[in-house]
PDB file of C-alpha atoms and ligand atoms in Angstrom:
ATOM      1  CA  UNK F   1     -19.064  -7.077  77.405  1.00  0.00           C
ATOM      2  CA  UNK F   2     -21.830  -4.551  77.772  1.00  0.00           C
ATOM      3  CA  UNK F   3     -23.822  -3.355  75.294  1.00  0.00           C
ATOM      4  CA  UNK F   4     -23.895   0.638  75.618  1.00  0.00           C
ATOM      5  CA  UNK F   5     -26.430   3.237  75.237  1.00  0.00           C
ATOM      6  CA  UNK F   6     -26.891   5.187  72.231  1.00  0.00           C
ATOM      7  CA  UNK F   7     -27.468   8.565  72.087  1.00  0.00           C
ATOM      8  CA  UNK F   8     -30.514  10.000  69.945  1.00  0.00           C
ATOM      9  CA  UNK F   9     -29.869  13.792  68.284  1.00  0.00           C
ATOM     10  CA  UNK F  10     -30.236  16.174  69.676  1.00  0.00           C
ATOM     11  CA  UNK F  11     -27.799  15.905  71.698  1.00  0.00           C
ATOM     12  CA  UNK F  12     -24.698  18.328  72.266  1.00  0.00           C
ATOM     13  CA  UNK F  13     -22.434  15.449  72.661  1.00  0.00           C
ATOM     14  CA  UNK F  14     -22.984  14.708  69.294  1.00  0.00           C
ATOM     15  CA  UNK F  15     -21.477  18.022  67.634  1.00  0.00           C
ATOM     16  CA  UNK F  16     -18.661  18.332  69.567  1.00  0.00           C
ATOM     17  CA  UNK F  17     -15.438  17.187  68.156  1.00  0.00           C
ATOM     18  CA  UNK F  18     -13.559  14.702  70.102  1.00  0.00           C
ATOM     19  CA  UNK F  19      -9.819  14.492  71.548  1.00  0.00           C
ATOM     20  CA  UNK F  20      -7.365  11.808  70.160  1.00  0.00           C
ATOM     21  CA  UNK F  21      -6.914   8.804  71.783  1.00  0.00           C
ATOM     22  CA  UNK F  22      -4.043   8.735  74.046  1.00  0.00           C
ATOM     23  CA  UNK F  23      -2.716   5.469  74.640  1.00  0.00           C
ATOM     24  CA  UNK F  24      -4.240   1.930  73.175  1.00  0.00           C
ATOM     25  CA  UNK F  25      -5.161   0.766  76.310  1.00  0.00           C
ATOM     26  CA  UNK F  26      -7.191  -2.821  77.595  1.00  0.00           C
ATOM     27  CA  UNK F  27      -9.933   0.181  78.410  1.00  0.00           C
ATOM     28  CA  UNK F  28      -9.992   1.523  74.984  1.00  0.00           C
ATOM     29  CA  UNK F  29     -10.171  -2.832  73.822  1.00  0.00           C
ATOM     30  CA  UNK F  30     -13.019  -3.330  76.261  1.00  0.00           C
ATOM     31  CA  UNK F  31     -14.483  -0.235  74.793  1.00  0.00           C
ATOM     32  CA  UNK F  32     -14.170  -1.038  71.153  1.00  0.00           C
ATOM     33  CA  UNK F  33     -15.835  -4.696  71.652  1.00  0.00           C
ATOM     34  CA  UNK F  34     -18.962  -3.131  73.584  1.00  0.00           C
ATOM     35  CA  UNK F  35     -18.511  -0.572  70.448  1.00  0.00           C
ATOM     36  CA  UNK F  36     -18.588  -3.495  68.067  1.00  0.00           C
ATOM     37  CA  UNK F  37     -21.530  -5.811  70.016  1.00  0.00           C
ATOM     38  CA  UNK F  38     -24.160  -2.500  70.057  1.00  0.00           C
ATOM     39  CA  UNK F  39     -23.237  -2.026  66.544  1.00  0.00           C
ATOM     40  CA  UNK F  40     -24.259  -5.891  66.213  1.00  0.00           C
ATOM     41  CA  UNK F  41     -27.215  -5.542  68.425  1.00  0.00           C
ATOM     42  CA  UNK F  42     -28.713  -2.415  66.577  1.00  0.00           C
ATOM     43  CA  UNK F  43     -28.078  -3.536  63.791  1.00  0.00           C
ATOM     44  CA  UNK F  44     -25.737  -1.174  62.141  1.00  0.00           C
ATOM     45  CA  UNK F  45     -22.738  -1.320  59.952  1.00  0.00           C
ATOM     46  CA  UNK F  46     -20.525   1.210  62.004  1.00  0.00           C
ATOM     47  CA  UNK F  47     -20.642   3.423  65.314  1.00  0.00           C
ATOM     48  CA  UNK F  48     -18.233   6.140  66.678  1.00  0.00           C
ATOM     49  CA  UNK F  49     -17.528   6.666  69.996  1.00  0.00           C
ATOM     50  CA  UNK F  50     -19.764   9.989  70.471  1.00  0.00           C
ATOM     51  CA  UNK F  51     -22.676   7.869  69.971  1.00  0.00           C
ATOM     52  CA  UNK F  52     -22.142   5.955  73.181  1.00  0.00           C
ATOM     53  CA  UNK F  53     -21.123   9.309  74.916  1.00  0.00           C
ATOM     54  CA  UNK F  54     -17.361   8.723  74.501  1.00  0.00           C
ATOM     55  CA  UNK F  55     -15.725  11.817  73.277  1.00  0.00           C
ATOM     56  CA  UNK F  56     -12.629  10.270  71.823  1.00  0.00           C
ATOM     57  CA  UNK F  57     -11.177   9.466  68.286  1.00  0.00           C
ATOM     58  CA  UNK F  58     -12.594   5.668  67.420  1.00  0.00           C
ATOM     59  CA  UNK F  59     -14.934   4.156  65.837  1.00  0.00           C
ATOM     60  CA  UNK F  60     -16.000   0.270  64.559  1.00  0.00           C
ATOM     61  CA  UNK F  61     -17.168  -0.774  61.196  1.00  0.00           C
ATOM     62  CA  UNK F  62     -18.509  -4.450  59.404  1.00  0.00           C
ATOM     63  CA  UNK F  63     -19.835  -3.725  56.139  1.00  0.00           C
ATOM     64  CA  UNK F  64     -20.125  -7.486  55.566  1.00  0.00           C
ATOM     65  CA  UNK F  65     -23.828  -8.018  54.487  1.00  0.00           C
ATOM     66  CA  UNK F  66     -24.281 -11.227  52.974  1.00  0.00           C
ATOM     67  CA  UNK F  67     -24.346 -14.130  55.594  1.00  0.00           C
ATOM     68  CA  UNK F  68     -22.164 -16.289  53.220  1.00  0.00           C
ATOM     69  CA  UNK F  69     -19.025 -13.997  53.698  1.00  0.00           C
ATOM     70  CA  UNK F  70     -17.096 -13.669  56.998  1.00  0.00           C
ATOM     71  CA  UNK F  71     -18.044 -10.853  59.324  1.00  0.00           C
ATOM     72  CA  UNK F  72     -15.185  -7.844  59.288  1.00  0.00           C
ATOM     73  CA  UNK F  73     -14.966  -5.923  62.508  1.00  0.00           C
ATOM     74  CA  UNK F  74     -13.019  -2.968  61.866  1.00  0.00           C
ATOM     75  CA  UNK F  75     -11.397  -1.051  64.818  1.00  0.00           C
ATOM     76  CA  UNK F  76     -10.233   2.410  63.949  1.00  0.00           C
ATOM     77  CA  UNK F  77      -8.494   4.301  66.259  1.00  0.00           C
ATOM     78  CA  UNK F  78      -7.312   8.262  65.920  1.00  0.00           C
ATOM     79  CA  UNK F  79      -8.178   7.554  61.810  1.00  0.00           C
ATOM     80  CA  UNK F  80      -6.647  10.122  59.357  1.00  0.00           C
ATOM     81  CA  UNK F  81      -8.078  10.636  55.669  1.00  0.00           C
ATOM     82  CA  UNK F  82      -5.128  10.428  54.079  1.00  0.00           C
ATOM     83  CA  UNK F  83      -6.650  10.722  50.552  1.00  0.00           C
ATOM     84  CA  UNK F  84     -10.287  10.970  48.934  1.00  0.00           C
ATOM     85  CA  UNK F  85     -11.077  10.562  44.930  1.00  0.00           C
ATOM     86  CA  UNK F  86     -12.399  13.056  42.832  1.00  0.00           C
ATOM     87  CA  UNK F  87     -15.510  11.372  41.497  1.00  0.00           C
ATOM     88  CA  UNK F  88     -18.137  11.658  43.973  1.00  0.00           C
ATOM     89  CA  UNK F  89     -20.910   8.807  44.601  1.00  0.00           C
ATOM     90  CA  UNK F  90     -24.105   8.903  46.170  1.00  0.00           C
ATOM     91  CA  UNK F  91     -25.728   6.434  48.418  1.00  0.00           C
ATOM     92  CA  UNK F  92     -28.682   6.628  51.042  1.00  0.00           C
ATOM     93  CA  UNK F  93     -27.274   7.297  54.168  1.00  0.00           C
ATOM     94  CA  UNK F  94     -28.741   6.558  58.305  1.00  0.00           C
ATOM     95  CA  UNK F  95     -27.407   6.872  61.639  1.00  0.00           C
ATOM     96  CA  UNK F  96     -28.015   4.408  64.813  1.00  0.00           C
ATOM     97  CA  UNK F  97     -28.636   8.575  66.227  1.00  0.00           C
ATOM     98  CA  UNK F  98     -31.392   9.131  64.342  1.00  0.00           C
ATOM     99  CA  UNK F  99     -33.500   6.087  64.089  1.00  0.00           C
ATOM    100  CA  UNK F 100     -35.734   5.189  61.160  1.00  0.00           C
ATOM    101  CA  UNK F 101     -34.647   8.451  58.981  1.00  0.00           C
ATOM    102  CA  UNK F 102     -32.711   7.685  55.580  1.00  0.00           C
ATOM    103  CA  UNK F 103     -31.570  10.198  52.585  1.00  0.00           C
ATOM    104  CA  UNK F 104     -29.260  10.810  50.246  1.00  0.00           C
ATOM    105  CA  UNK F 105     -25.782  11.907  50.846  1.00  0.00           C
ATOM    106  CA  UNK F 106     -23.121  12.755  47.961  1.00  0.00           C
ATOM    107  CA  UNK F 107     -19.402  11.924  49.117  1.00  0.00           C
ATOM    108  CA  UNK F 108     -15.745  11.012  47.785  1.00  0.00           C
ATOM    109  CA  UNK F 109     -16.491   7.907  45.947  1.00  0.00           C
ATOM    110  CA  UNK F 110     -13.224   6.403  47.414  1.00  0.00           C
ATOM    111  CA  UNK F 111     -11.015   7.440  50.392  1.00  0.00           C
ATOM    112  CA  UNK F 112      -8.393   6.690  52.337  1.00  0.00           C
ATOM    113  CA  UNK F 113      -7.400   6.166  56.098  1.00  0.00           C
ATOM    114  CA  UNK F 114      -4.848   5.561  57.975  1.00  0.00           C
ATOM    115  CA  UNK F 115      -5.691   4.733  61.736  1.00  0.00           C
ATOM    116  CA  UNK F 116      -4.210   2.742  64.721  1.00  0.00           C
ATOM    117  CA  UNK F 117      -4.819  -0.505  65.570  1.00  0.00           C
ATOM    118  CA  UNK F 118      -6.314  -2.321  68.756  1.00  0.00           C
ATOM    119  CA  UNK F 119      -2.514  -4.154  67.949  1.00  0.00           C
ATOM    120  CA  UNK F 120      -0.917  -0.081  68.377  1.00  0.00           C
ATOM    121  CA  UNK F 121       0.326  -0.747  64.707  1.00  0.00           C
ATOM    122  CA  UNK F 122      -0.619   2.088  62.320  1.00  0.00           C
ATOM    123  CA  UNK F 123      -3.030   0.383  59.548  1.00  0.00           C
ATOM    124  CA  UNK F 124      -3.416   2.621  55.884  1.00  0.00           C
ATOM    125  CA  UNK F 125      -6.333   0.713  53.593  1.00  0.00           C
ATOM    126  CA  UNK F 126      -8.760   2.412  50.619  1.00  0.00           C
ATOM    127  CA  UNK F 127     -12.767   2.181  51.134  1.00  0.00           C
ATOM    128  CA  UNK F 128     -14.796   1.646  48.436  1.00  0.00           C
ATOM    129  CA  UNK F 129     -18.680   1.073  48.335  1.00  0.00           C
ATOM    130  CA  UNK F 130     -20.473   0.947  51.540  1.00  0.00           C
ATOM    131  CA  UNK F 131     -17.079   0.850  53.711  1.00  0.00           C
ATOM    132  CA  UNK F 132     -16.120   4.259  52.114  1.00  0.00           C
ATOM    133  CA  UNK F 133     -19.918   5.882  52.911  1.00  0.00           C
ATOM    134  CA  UNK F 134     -19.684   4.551  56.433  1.00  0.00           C
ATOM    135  CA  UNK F 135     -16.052   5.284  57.140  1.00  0.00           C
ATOM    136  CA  UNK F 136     -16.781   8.682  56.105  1.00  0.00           C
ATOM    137  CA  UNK F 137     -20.159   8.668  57.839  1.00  0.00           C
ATOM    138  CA  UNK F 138     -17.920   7.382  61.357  1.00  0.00           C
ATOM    139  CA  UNK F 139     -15.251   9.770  60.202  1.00  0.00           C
ATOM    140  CA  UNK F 140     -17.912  12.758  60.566  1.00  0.00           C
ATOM    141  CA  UNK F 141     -19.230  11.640  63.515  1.00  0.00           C
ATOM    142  CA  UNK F 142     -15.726  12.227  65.402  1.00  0.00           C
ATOM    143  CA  UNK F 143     -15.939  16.043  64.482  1.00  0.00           C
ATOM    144  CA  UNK F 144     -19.380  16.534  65.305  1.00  0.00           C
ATOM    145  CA  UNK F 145     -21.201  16.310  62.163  1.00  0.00           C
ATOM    146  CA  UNK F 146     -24.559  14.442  61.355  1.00  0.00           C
ATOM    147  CA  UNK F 147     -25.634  13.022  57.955  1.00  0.00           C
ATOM    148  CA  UNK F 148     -28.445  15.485  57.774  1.00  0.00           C
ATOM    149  CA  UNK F 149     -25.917  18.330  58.035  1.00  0.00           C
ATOM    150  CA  UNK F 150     -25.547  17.470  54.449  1.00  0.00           C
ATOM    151  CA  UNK F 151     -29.335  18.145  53.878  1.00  0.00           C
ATOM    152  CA  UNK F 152     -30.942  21.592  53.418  1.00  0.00           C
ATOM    153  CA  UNK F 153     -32.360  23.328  56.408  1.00  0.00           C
ATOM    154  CA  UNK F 154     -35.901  22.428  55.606  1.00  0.00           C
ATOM    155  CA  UNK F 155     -35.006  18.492  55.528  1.00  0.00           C
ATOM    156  CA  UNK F 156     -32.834  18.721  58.674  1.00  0.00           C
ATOM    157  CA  UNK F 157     -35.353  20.538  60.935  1.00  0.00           C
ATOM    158  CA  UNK F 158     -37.944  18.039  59.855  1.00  0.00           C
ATOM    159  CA  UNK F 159     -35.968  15.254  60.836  1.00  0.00           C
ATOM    160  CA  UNK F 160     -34.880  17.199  64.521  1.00  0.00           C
ATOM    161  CA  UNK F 161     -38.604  17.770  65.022  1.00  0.00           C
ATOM    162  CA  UNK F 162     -39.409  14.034  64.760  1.00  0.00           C
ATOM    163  CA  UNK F 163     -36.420  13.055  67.471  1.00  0.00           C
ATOM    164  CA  UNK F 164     -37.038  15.678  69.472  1.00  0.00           C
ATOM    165  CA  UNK F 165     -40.897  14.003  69.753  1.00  0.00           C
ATOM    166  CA  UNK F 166     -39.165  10.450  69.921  1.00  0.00           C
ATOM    167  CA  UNK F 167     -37.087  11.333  72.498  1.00  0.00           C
ATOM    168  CA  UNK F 168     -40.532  12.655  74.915  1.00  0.00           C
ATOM    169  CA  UNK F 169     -42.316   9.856  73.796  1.00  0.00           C
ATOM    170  CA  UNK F 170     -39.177   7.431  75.252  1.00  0.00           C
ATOM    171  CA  UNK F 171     -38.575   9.723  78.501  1.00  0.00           C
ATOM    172  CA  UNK F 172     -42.372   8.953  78.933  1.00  0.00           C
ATOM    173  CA  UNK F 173     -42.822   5.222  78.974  1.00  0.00           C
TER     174      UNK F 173
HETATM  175  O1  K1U H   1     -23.009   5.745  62.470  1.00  0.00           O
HETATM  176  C1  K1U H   1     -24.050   5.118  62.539  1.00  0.00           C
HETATM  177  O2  K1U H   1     -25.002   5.602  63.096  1.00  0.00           O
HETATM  178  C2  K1U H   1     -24.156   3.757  61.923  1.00  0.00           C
HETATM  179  C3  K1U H   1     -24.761   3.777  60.531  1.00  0.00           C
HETATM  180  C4  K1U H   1     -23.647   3.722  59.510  1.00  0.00           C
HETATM  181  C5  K1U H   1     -24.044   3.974  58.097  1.00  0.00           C
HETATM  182  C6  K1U H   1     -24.892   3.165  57.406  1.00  0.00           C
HETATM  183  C7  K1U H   1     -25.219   3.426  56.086  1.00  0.00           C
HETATM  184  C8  K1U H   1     -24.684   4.484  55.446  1.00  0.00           C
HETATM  185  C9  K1U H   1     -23.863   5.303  56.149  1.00  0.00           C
HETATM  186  C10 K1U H   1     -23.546   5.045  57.468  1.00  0.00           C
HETATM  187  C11 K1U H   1     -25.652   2.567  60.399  1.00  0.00           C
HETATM  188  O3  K1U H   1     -25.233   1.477  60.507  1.00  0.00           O
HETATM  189  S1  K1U H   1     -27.324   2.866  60.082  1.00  0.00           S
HETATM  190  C12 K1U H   1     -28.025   1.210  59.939  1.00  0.00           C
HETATM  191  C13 K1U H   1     -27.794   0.627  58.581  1.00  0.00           C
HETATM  192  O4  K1U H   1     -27.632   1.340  57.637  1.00  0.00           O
HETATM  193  C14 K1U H   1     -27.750  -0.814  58.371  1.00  0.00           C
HETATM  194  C15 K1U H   1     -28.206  -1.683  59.310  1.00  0.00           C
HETATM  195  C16 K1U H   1     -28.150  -3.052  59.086  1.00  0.00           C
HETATM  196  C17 K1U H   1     -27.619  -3.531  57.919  1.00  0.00           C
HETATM  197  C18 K1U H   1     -27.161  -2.640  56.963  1.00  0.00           C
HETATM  198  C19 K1U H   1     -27.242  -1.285  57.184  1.00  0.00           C
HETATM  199 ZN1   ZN H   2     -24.256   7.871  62.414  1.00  0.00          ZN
END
């Protein structure tokens, strides 16, 4: 297992959109459990492949917080929203791509996806609560779009200046 790099916006990887998977390979396995251990290591609650510079349709999830209940890792691989709700929610939203920045993002209260499997089996479940903001927050990430792209322009170049100046400040030391 290695734990990969993530990848701080900007970044042009980050608003591309990425190619379907092609085959559920042992690489794309190895790839989803170094996937799932920088998610751990973060800590986050999901992480697409884009973030680690891999420009193909996955992403991991656990959305288990409390330490009494067993951890969840989710593998999701070429995932389809197959169906969203009408009532919206709204929950405060980050990204492991733009470090220490939070706000508010309104979404489908409820959606569903239908995805392959590490197994190659095609999986179809409903997220609710924090599993339906991050799914949909992963979900983005595989067509190129950021949390703040929800924001208005003021908000969103704020936020760019500040990574842009954490990103010299890193380069630097
Ligand atoms: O995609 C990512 O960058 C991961 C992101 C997912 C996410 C979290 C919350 C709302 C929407 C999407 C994160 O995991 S940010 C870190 C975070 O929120 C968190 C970290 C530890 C425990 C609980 C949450
Ligand atoms: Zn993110």
């Amino acid at each position: 297992m290695t734990l990969r790099n993530i990848l701080i916006h900007p970044d042009p990887r980050l608003k591309k959109v990425c190619a379907p998977v092609e085959s559920v390979s042992p690489e794309i396995g190895a790839l989803a459990e170094d996937m799932l251990q920088t998610m751990y290591d973060a800590p986050g609650v999901g992480l697409a492949a884009p973030q680690v510079g891999v420009m193909q349709r996955l992403f991991v999830m656990d959305c288990v917080k409390s330490d009494d209940e067993a951890a969840k890792p989710m593998v999701l691989i070429n995932p389809e929203v197959t169906w969203t709700s009408e009532e919206k929610s709204t929950h405060e939203e980050g990204c492991l791509s733009i470090p220490d920045q939070f706000a508010e993002v309104t979404r489908p209260k409820l959606v569903r996806m239908r995805w392959l499997g590490l197994d190659g089996k095609t999986h179809e479940e409903e997220f609710d609560e924090l599993w339906a903001t991050c799914a949909q927050h992963e979900f983005d990430h595989l067509n190129g779009k950021l949390f703040i792209d929800y924001l208005g322009v003021m908000k969103r170049q704020m936020i760019t200046r500040k990574m842009e100046k954490l990103k010299r400040e890193r380069a630097r030391d």
